[in-house]
Structure formats: structure tokens, C-alpha cells
Amino acid sequence: ASLFSLGLFISPVNAADEPPAPAATKESTTKTKESAEGLLASARKLIDKKKWAQAKKDLIKADKLNSKNADVKNLLGYVTRNMNDTKSSMKYYQAALKLDPNHLGANEYLGELYLKLKQPDKAKAQLAKLEKICGKNCAEYKDLANDIGKYKK
């Protein structure tokens, strides 16, 4: 009996016999966007709990997935400021404002950073910018005006 008739004949695997690799679908590309949004949402919850280091990790991942999100950069600035890393905080606020010059949060938080850096005149310039963007009745203007009012040299 031949090897073939005994079922011992093994044919070489041909590449044509392999199923095609799945193509990138619309669903797989939106998952990336969703995960960046999911990381941003997770970071916001961690920020509410003042878990700065964990929030920073989520935000850095989100920034890698979507580097054009001013909210992510703004929150990275906020988190690093609360971790007393003022140099990184400044970099992130400036990046957020480069993407969106009228970003209310980044303008407010940059003013707060200037107060932390003992630069009240720069904080007042941010306040003037907020007034132009949203007026004196928006929360960001009121918050920064209040912080400037409490500032002691």
C-alpha cells in the first residue's frame, strides 16, 4: 500500500489555501476613536477622585490615539499642574491653545498656572482673553477672576 492510500500522505500547505486576512473595517477604526474617548472619560473620573498619576496615564494613552484633541491636552495640563509639574503643565496648555485658541478650560487653567508661577499680570491677560471669548458671566471667567482676587504675592 502506498503512503497516500494509508492517509499518511501530507500535502504541503499552499498560501492560496489560507483564508484572507481580514481587511481593516470602519468598525476597527472607530474603536480607536472610541477608546480615546473612553480613556478621556476614565481620566475625568480619576481627576474627580484626585488620582492624578492614574489620570495622567489614561490621558497620555488618549493623546497617543488622538493627538488633535484640545480637551486631552488641557486635562494633561491640569493633571500635571496638580502634580506640581509646572513645566509640563505649561507645555500641555499651550498645545491645547494651539489646537483651539478659544478653549475655555485651557485659558482659565493657564491663568491659574500663571498665579502658581507668581505671574499675576499674565493671569490677568488670560482673564481678559476669557472675557473676549465668553464674557464675564461664563464659569471659566468667574473662576479665574475669583482666583486672581484671592491671589497674594
Short mmCIF file of N, CA and C in Angstrom, two decimals:
data_model
loop_
_atom_site.label_atom_id
_atom_site.label_comp_id
_atom_site.label_asym_id
_atom_site.label_seq_id
_atom_site.Cartn_x
_atom_site.Cartn_y
_atom_site.Cartn_z
N ALA A 1 0.85 -1.18 0.00
CA ALA A 1 0.00 0.00 0.00
C ALA A 1 0.89 1.24 0.00
N SER A 2 0.45 2.24 -0.73
CA SER A 2 1.24 3.47 -0.77
C SER A 2 0.90 4.34 0.43
N LEU A 3 1.77 5.30 0.72
CA LEU A 3 1.52 6.21 1.84
C LEU A 3 0.22 6.98 1.61
N PHE A 4 -0.06 7.32 0.36
CA PHE A 4 -1.26 8.07 0.04
C PHE A 4 -2.51 7.28 0.42
N SER A 5 -2.54 6.01 0.08
CA SER A 5 -3.74 5.21 0.35
C SER A 5 -3.92 4.95 1.84
N LEU A 6 -2.82 5.03 2.60
CA LEU A 6 -2.94 4.84 4.04
C LEU A 6 -3.31 6.14 4.76
N GLY A 7 -3.43 7.22 4.00
CA GLY A 7 -3.79 8.51 4.59
C GLY A 7 -2.60 9.19 5.25
N LEU A 8 -1.39 8.72 4.95
CA LEU A 8 -0.21 9.29 5.56
C LEU A 8 0.45 10.32 4.66
N PHE A 9 -0.12 10.51 3.47
CA PHE A 9 0.46 11.48 2.55
C PHE A 9 0.03 12.87 3.00
N ILE A 10 0.99 13.75 3.21
CA ILE A 10 0.69 15.10 3.68
C ILE A 10 1.05 16.06 2.56
N SER A 11 0.06 16.82 2.14
CA SER A 11 0.34 17.79 1.07
C SER A 11 0.89 19.07 1.69
N PRO A 12 1.81 19.71 0.99
CA PRO A 12 2.31 20.98 1.53
C PRO A 12 1.19 22.01 1.54
N VAL A 13 1.17 22.83 2.58
CA VAL A 13 0.14 23.85 2.70
C VAL A 13 0.47 24.95 1.70
N ASN A 14 -0.53 25.30 0.94
CA ASN A 14 -0.35 26.33 -0.07
C ASN A 14 -0.93 27.63 0.47
N ALA A 15 -0.26 28.73 0.20
CA ALA A 15 -0.74 30.03 0.67
C ALA A 15 -2.15 30.32 0.17
N ALA A 16 -2.47 29.80 -1.00
CA ALA A 16 -3.80 30.03 -1.56
C ALA A 16 -4.89 29.35 -0.73
N ASP A 17 -4.50 28.33 0.06
CA ASP A 17 -5.47 27.63 0.90
C ASP A 17 -5.80 28.42 2.17
N GLU A 18 -4.97 29.44 2.50
CA GLU A 18 -5.18 30.22 3.71
C GLU A 18 -6.33 31.21 3.50
N PRO A 19 -7.16 31.40 4.49
CA PRO A 19 -8.20 32.42 4.34
C PRO A 19 -7.54 33.80 4.30
N PRO A 20 -8.12 34.74 3.58
CA PRO A 20 -7.51 36.08 3.51
C PRO A 20 -7.56 36.76 4.87
N ALA A 21 -6.57 37.57 5.15
CA ALA A 21 -6.55 38.33 6.40
C ALA A 21 -7.70 39.34 6.36
N PRO A 22 -8.35 39.52 7.50
CA PRO A 22 -9.47 40.47 7.48
C PRO A 22 -8.97 41.89 7.18
N ALA A 23 -9.71 42.58 6.35
CA ALA A 23 -9.36 43.96 6.00
C ALA A 23 -9.76 44.87 7.14
N ALA A 24 -9.09 46.00 7.25
CA ALA A 24 -9.47 46.99 8.26
C ALA A 24 -10.89 47.45 7.94
N THR A 25 -11.73 47.40 8.93
CA THR A 25 -13.12 47.79 8.72
C THR A 25 -13.37 49.15 9.33
N LYS A 26 -14.50 49.72 8.97
CA LYS A 26 -14.90 51.00 9.56
C LYS A 26 -15.00 50.84 11.08
N GLU A 27 -15.47 49.67 11.50
CA GLU A 27 -15.64 49.41 12.92
C GLU A 27 -14.29 49.45 13.66
N SER A 28 -13.24 48.88 13.06
CA SER A 28 -11.96 48.84 13.76
C SER A 28 -11.35 50.24 13.86
N THR A 29 -11.62 51.12 12.91
CA THR A 29 -11.07 52.47 13.00
C THR A 29 -11.88 53.31 13.99
N THR A 30 -13.17 53.07 14.12
CA THR A 30 -13.94 53.85 15.10
C THR A 30 -13.64 53.36 16.51
N LYS A 31 -13.22 52.11 16.68
CA LYS A 31 -12.86 51.63 18.01
C LYS A 31 -11.70 52.44 18.56
N THR A 32 -10.75 52.82 17.71
CA THR A 32 -9.62 53.63 18.15
C THR A 32 -10.15 54.95 18.69
N LYS A 33 -11.05 55.58 17.95
CA LYS A 33 -11.63 56.85 18.39
C LYS A 33 -12.40 56.65 19.70
N GLU A 34 -13.18 55.58 19.75
CA GLU A 34 -13.95 55.30 20.96
C GLU A 34 -13.03 55.06 22.14
N SER A 35 -11.91 54.38 21.93
CA SER A 35 -11.04 54.11 23.06
C SER A 35 -10.37 55.40 23.54
N ALA A 36 -10.07 56.31 22.63
CA ALA A 36 -9.52 57.60 23.05
C ALA A 36 -10.57 58.34 23.88
N GLU A 37 -11.82 58.31 23.41
CA GLU A 37 -12.91 58.94 24.17
C GLU A 37 -13.13 58.22 25.50
N GLY A 38 -13.04 56.90 25.47
CA GLY A 38 -13.20 56.12 26.70
C GLY A 38 -12.11 56.45 27.72
N LEU A 39 -10.88 56.59 27.22
CA LEU A 39 -9.76 56.95 28.11
C LEU A 39 -9.96 58.35 28.69
N LEU A 40 -10.48 59.26 27.87
CA LEU A 40 -10.75 60.62 28.33
C LEU A 40 -11.82 60.59 29.43
N ALA A 41 -12.87 59.81 29.22
CA ALA A 41 -13.93 59.68 30.22
C ALA A 41 -13.39 59.07 31.52
N SER A 42 -12.56 58.05 31.37
CA SER A 42 -11.95 57.41 32.54
C SER A 42 -11.07 58.40 33.30
N ALA A 43 -10.29 59.18 32.55
CA ALA A 43 -9.41 60.16 33.18
C ALA A 43 -10.22 61.20 33.96
N ARG A 44 -11.34 61.62 33.40
CA ARG A 44 -12.18 62.62 34.09
C ARG A 44 -12.67 62.07 35.44
N LYS A 45 -13.04 60.79 35.47
CA LYS A 45 -13.48 60.17 36.73
C LYS A 45 -12.33 60.13 37.73
N LEU A 46 -11.12 59.79 37.23
CA LEU A 46 -9.95 59.74 38.11
C LEU A 46 -9.59 61.14 38.63
N ILE A 47 -9.75 62.15 37.78
CA ILE A 47 -9.47 63.54 38.18
C ILE A 47 -10.44 63.94 39.30
N ASP A 48 -11.72 63.55 39.16
CA ASP A 48 -12.70 63.87 40.20
C ASP A 48 -12.29 63.28 41.54
N LYS A 49 -11.57 62.15 41.50
CA LYS A 49 -11.09 61.49 42.73
C LYS A 49 -9.68 61.94 43.11
N LYS A 50 -9.13 62.91 42.34
CA LYS A 50 -7.78 63.43 42.55
C LYS A 50 -6.71 62.34 42.43
N LYS A 51 -6.96 61.38 41.56
CA LYS A 51 -5.98 60.31 41.28
C LYS A 51 -5.16 60.75 40.07
N TRP A 52 -4.26 61.71 40.32
CA TRP A 52 -3.54 62.39 39.26
C TRP A 52 -2.69 61.46 38.40
N ALA A 53 -1.89 60.59 39.02
CA ALA A 53 -0.98 59.74 38.25
C ALA A 53 -1.75 58.79 37.34
N GLN A 54 -2.83 58.20 37.86
CA GLN A 54 -3.64 57.29 37.03
C GLN A 54 -4.31 58.05 35.89
N ALA A 55 -4.82 59.23 36.19
CA ALA A 55 -5.47 60.04 35.16
C ALA A 55 -4.45 60.40 34.07
N LYS A 56 -3.25 60.75 34.49
CA LYS A 56 -2.20 61.12 33.53
C LYS A 56 -1.91 59.96 32.57
N LYS A 57 -1.85 58.75 33.10
CA LYS A 57 -1.60 57.57 32.24
C LYS A 57 -2.68 57.43 31.18
N ASP A 58 -3.94 57.55 31.59
CA ASP A 58 -5.05 57.44 30.64
C ASP A 58 -5.00 58.56 29.60
N LEU A 59 -4.68 59.76 30.06
CA LEU A 59 -4.64 60.90 29.14
C LEU A 59 -3.49 60.79 28.15
N ILE A 60 -2.36 60.28 28.59
CA ILE A 60 -1.23 60.10 27.66
C ILE A 60 -1.59 59.07 26.60
N LYS A 61 -2.27 57.99 27.01
CA LYS A 61 -2.73 56.98 26.03
C LYS A 61 -3.72 57.61 25.06
N ALA A 62 -4.65 58.39 25.59
CA ALA A 62 -5.66 59.04 24.74
C ALA A 62 -4.98 60.00 23.77
N ASP A 63 -3.96 60.71 24.24
CA ASP A 63 -3.25 61.67 23.38
C ASP A 63 -2.51 60.94 22.26
N LYS A 64 -2.01 59.75 22.55
CA LYS A 64 -1.33 58.96 21.51
C LYS A 64 -2.33 58.49 20.44
N LEU A 65 -3.55 58.20 20.87
CA LEU A 65 -4.58 57.76 19.93
C LEU A 65 -5.16 58.92 19.12
N ASN A 66 -5.22 60.10 19.73
CA ASN A 66 -5.76 61.27 19.05
C ASN A 66 -5.02 62.51 19.54
N SER A 67 -3.97 62.87 18.82
CA SER A 67 -3.11 63.99 19.25
C SER A 67 -3.72 65.35 18.93
N LYS A 68 -4.89 65.38 18.30
CA LYS A 68 -5.53 66.64 17.91
C LYS A 68 -6.68 67.02 18.83
N ASN A 69 -6.73 66.44 20.03
CA ASN A 69 -7.83 66.70 20.96
C ASN A 69 -7.39 67.71 22.01
N ALA A 70 -7.90 68.93 21.91
CA ALA A 70 -7.53 70.00 22.85
C ALA A 70 -7.97 69.68 24.28
N ASP A 71 -9.09 68.96 24.43
CA ASP A 71 -9.55 68.59 25.77
C ASP A 71 -8.54 67.70 26.48
N VAL A 72 -7.98 66.74 25.75
CA VAL A 72 -6.98 65.83 26.33
C VAL A 72 -5.76 66.64 26.77
N LYS A 73 -5.27 67.50 25.91
CA LYS A 73 -4.09 68.30 26.24
C LYS A 73 -4.38 69.24 27.43
N ASN A 74 -5.56 69.83 27.45
CA ASN A 74 -5.95 70.68 28.56
C ASN A 74 -5.95 69.90 29.88
N LEU A 75 -6.53 68.71 29.87
CA LEU A 75 -6.57 67.93 31.10
C LEU A 75 -5.19 67.41 31.48
N LEU A 76 -4.34 67.14 30.51
CA LEU A 76 -2.95 66.79 30.83
C LEU A 76 -2.28 67.97 31.55
N GLY A 77 -2.58 69.18 31.09
CA GLY A 77 -2.06 70.36 31.76
C GLY A 77 -2.57 70.47 33.19
N TYR A 78 -3.86 70.23 33.36
CA TYR A 78 -4.48 70.30 34.68
C TYR A 78 -3.89 69.28 35.63
N VAL A 79 -3.76 68.04 35.14
CA VAL A 79 -3.23 66.95 35.97
C VAL A 79 -1.78 67.23 36.35
N THR A 80 -0.96 67.61 35.37
CA THR A 80 0.46 67.84 35.68
C THR A 80 0.62 69.06 36.60
N ARG A 81 -0.24 70.05 36.46
CA ARG A 81 -0.19 71.21 37.38
C ARG A 81 -0.49 70.75 38.80
N ASN A 82 -1.47 69.86 38.94
CA ASN A 82 -1.81 69.35 40.27
C ASN A 82 -0.75 68.40 40.82
N MET A 83 0.12 67.92 39.94
CA MET A 83 1.25 67.08 40.36
C MET A 83 2.51 67.95 40.56
N ASN A 84 2.33 69.28 40.50
CA ASN A 84 3.42 70.26 40.64
C ASN A 84 4.49 70.17 39.56
N ASP A 85 4.09 69.70 38.39
CA ASP A 85 4.99 69.68 37.23
C ASP A 85 4.58 70.85 36.33
N THR A 86 4.99 72.05 36.74
CA THR A 86 4.52 73.26 36.05
C THR A 86 5.08 73.36 34.62
N LYS A 87 6.27 72.82 34.40
CA LYS A 87 6.87 72.88 33.07
C LYS A 87 6.02 72.08 32.07
N SER A 88 5.65 70.85 32.44
CA SER A 88 4.80 70.03 31.57
C SER A 88 3.42 70.65 31.43
N SER A 89 2.90 71.18 32.54
CA SER A 89 1.59 71.80 32.52
C SER A 89 1.54 72.93 31.50
N MET A 90 2.55 73.78 31.51
CA MET A 90 2.61 74.90 30.56
C MET A 90 2.62 74.38 29.13
N LYS A 91 3.42 73.34 28.89
CA LYS A 91 3.53 72.76 27.55
C LYS A 91 2.16 72.23 27.07
N TYR A 92 1.44 71.57 27.95
CA TYR A 92 0.15 71.00 27.56
C TYR A 92 -0.91 72.08 27.33
N TYR A 93 -0.94 73.11 28.18
CA TYR A 93 -1.91 74.18 27.96
C TYR A 93 -1.63 74.89 26.64
N GLN A 94 -0.36 75.15 26.37
CA GLN A 94 -0.01 75.82 25.11
C GLN A 94 -0.38 74.95 23.91
N ALA A 95 -0.20 73.63 24.03
CA ALA A 95 -0.58 72.72 22.94
C ALA A 95 -2.10 72.73 22.74
N ALA A 96 -2.85 72.76 23.84
CA ALA A 96 -4.32 72.81 23.75
C ALA A 96 -4.75 74.10 23.06
N LEU A 97 -4.12 75.21 23.43
CA LEU A 97 -4.50 76.51 22.87
C LEU A 97 -4.03 76.65 21.41
N LYS A 98 -3.00 75.92 21.05
CA LYS A 98 -2.58 75.93 19.65
C LYS A 98 -3.65 75.23 18.80
N LEU A 99 -4.23 74.16 19.33
CA LEU A 99 -5.30 73.44 18.63
C LEU A 99 -6.61 74.24 18.64
N ASP A 100 -6.89 74.90 19.76
CA ASP A 100 -8.14 75.65 19.92
C ASP A 100 -7.86 76.90 20.78
N PRO A 101 -7.51 78.02 20.13
CA PRO A 101 -7.16 79.24 20.87
C PRO A 101 -8.27 79.73 21.82
N ASN A 102 -9.51 79.38 21.54
CA ASN A 102 -10.64 79.83 22.38
C ASN A 102 -11.10 78.77 23.37
N HIS A 103 -10.27 77.77 23.65
CA HIS A 103 -10.63 76.71 24.59
C HIS A 103 -10.78 77.34 25.98
N LEU A 104 -11.99 77.33 26.50
CA LEU A 104 -12.27 78.00 27.77
C LEU A 104 -11.46 77.43 28.92
N GLY A 105 -11.45 76.10 29.04
CA GLY A 105 -10.73 75.47 30.15
C GLY A 105 -9.24 75.75 30.10
N ALA A 106 -8.64 75.62 28.92
CA ALA A 106 -7.19 75.83 28.81
C ALA A 106 -6.84 77.29 29.11
N ASN A 107 -7.67 78.23 28.69
CA ASN A 107 -7.42 79.64 29.00
C ASN A 107 -7.53 79.90 30.50
N GLU A 108 -8.55 79.33 31.13
CA GLU A 108 -8.70 79.50 32.58
C GLU A 108 -7.53 78.86 33.33
N TYR A 109 -7.24 77.61 32.99
CA TYR A 109 -6.20 76.88 33.72
C TYR A 109 -4.81 77.47 33.50
N LEU A 110 -4.56 78.01 32.31
CA LEU A 110 -3.29 78.67 32.07
C LEU A 110 -3.16 79.90 32.99
N GLY A 111 -4.27 80.62 33.17
CA GLY A 111 -4.27 81.74 34.11
C GLY A 111 -3.97 81.28 35.53
N GLU A 112 -4.54 80.15 35.92
CA GLU A 112 -4.28 79.61 37.26
C GLU A 112 -2.82 79.18 37.39
N LEU A 113 -2.27 78.63 36.32
CA LEU A 113 -0.85 78.26 36.34
C LEU A 113 0.02 79.50 36.51
N TYR A 114 -0.33 80.58 35.81
CA TYR A 114 0.43 81.82 35.96
C TYR A 114 0.40 82.30 37.41
N LEU A 115 -0.73 82.14 38.08
CA LEU A 115 -0.78 82.52 39.50
C LEU A 115 0.16 81.65 40.32
N LYS A 116 0.16 80.37 40.03
CA LYS A 116 1.04 79.43 40.74
C LYS A 116 2.51 79.81 40.51
N LEU A 117 2.80 80.32 39.32
CA LEU A 117 4.16 80.72 38.97
C LEU A 117 4.48 82.16 39.41
N LYS A 118 3.54 82.75 40.19
CA LYS A 118 3.70 84.12 40.69
C LYS A 118 3.84 85.14 39.56
N GLN A 119 2.97 84.97 38.55
CA GLN A 119 2.92 85.89 37.40
C GLN A 119 1.49 86.40 37.23
N PRO A 120 1.01 87.21 38.20
CA PRO A 120 -0.39 87.64 38.17
C PRO A 120 -0.74 88.49 36.94
N ASP A 121 0.21 89.22 36.39
CA ASP A 121 -0.11 90.02 35.20
C ASP A 121 -0.47 89.13 34.01
N LYS A 122 0.22 88.01 33.89
CA LYS A 122 -0.10 87.06 32.80
C LYS A 122 -1.45 86.40 33.07
N ALA A 123 -1.77 86.16 34.33
CA ALA A 123 -3.08 85.59 34.68
C ALA A 123 -4.18 86.57 34.29
N LYS A 124 -3.93 87.86 34.54
CA LYS A 124 -4.92 88.89 34.18
C LYS A 124 -5.09 88.97 32.67
N ALA A 125 -4.03 88.74 31.93
CA ALA A 125 -4.13 88.73 30.46
C ALA A 125 -5.01 87.56 30.01
N GLN A 126 -4.90 86.42 30.68
CA GLN A 126 -5.76 85.27 30.36
C GLN A 126 -7.22 85.60 30.69
N LEU A 127 -7.42 86.31 31.79
CA LEU A 127 -8.77 86.72 32.18
C LEU A 127 -9.37 87.63 31.11
N ALA A 128 -8.57 88.57 30.61
CA ALA A 128 -9.05 89.47 29.54
C ALA A 128 -9.40 88.67 28.28
N LYS A 129 -8.60 87.66 28.00
CA LYS A 129 -8.89 86.80 26.83
C LYS A 129 -10.21 86.06 27.04
N LEU A 130 -10.41 85.53 28.24
CA LEU A 130 -11.68 84.84 28.53
C LEU A 130 -12.86 85.79 28.40
N GLU A 131 -12.69 87.02 28.84
CA GLU A 131 -13.79 87.99 28.73
C GLU A 131 -14.17 88.19 27.26
N LYS A 132 -13.17 88.26 26.38
CA LYS A 132 -13.45 88.41 24.95
C LYS A 132 -14.15 87.19 24.38
N ILE A 133 -13.77 86.00 24.86
CA ILE A 133 -14.32 84.75 24.31
C ILE A 133 -15.74 84.51 24.80
N CYS A 134 -15.96 84.67 26.11
CA CYS A 134 -17.25 84.24 26.67
C CYS A 134 -17.93 85.26 27.57
N GLY A 135 -17.32 86.42 27.77
CA GLY A 135 -17.95 87.42 28.63
C GLY A 135 -17.66 87.17 30.10
N LYS A 136 -18.19 88.06 30.93
CA LYS A 136 -17.91 87.99 32.37
C LYS A 136 -18.81 87.00 33.11
N ASN A 137 -19.78 86.43 32.40
CA ASN A 137 -20.72 85.54 33.08
C ASN A 137 -20.41 84.06 32.91
N CYS A 138 -19.39 83.73 32.12
CA CYS A 138 -19.11 82.29 31.97
C CYS A 138 -18.33 81.79 33.19
N ALA A 139 -18.48 80.52 33.47
CA ALA A 139 -17.88 79.92 34.68
C ALA A 139 -16.36 80.07 34.69
N GLU A 140 -15.73 79.90 33.54
CA GLU A 140 -14.27 79.97 33.48
C GLU A 140 -13.77 81.37 33.83
N TYR A 141 -14.46 82.38 33.32
CA TYR A 141 -14.10 83.77 33.64
C TYR A 141 -14.26 84.00 35.15
N LYS A 142 -15.41 83.61 35.68
CA LYS A 142 -15.69 83.83 37.10
C LYS A 142 -14.67 83.11 37.98
N ASP A 143 -14.34 81.86 37.62
CA ASP A 143 -13.38 81.08 38.43
C ASP A 143 -12.00 81.74 38.45
N LEU A 144 -11.52 82.15 37.27
CA LEU A 144 -10.20 82.77 37.21
C LEU A 144 -10.21 84.14 37.90
N ALA A 145 -11.28 84.91 37.71
CA ALA A 145 -11.39 86.22 38.38
C ALA A 145 -11.36 86.03 39.89
N ASN A 146 -12.04 85.01 40.38
CA ASN A 146 -12.06 84.71 41.81
C ASN A 146 -10.65 84.33 42.30
N ASP A 147 -9.95 83.50 41.54
CA ASP A 147 -8.59 83.10 41.93
C ASP A 147 -7.64 84.29 41.92
N ILE A 148 -7.78 85.17 40.95
CA ILE A 148 -6.93 86.37 40.89
C ILE A 148 -7.24 87.27 42.09
N GLY A 149 -8.53 87.36 42.44
CA GLY A 149 -8.94 88.17 43.60
C GLY A 149 -8.34 87.65 44.91
N LYS A 150 -8.17 86.33 45.01
CA LYS A 150 -7.62 85.71 46.23
C LYS A 150 -6.09 85.67 46.22
N TYR A 151 -5.49 85.98 45.07
CA TYR A 151 -4.04 85.83 44.92
C TYR A 151 -3.29 86.80 45.82
N LYS A 152 -2.29 86.23 46.52
CA LYS A 152 -1.40 87.04 47.36
C LYS A 152 0.02 86.79 46.89
N LYS A 153 0.75 87.87 46.72
CA LYS A 153 2.15 87.74 46.25
C LYS A 153 3.02 87.13 47.32
#
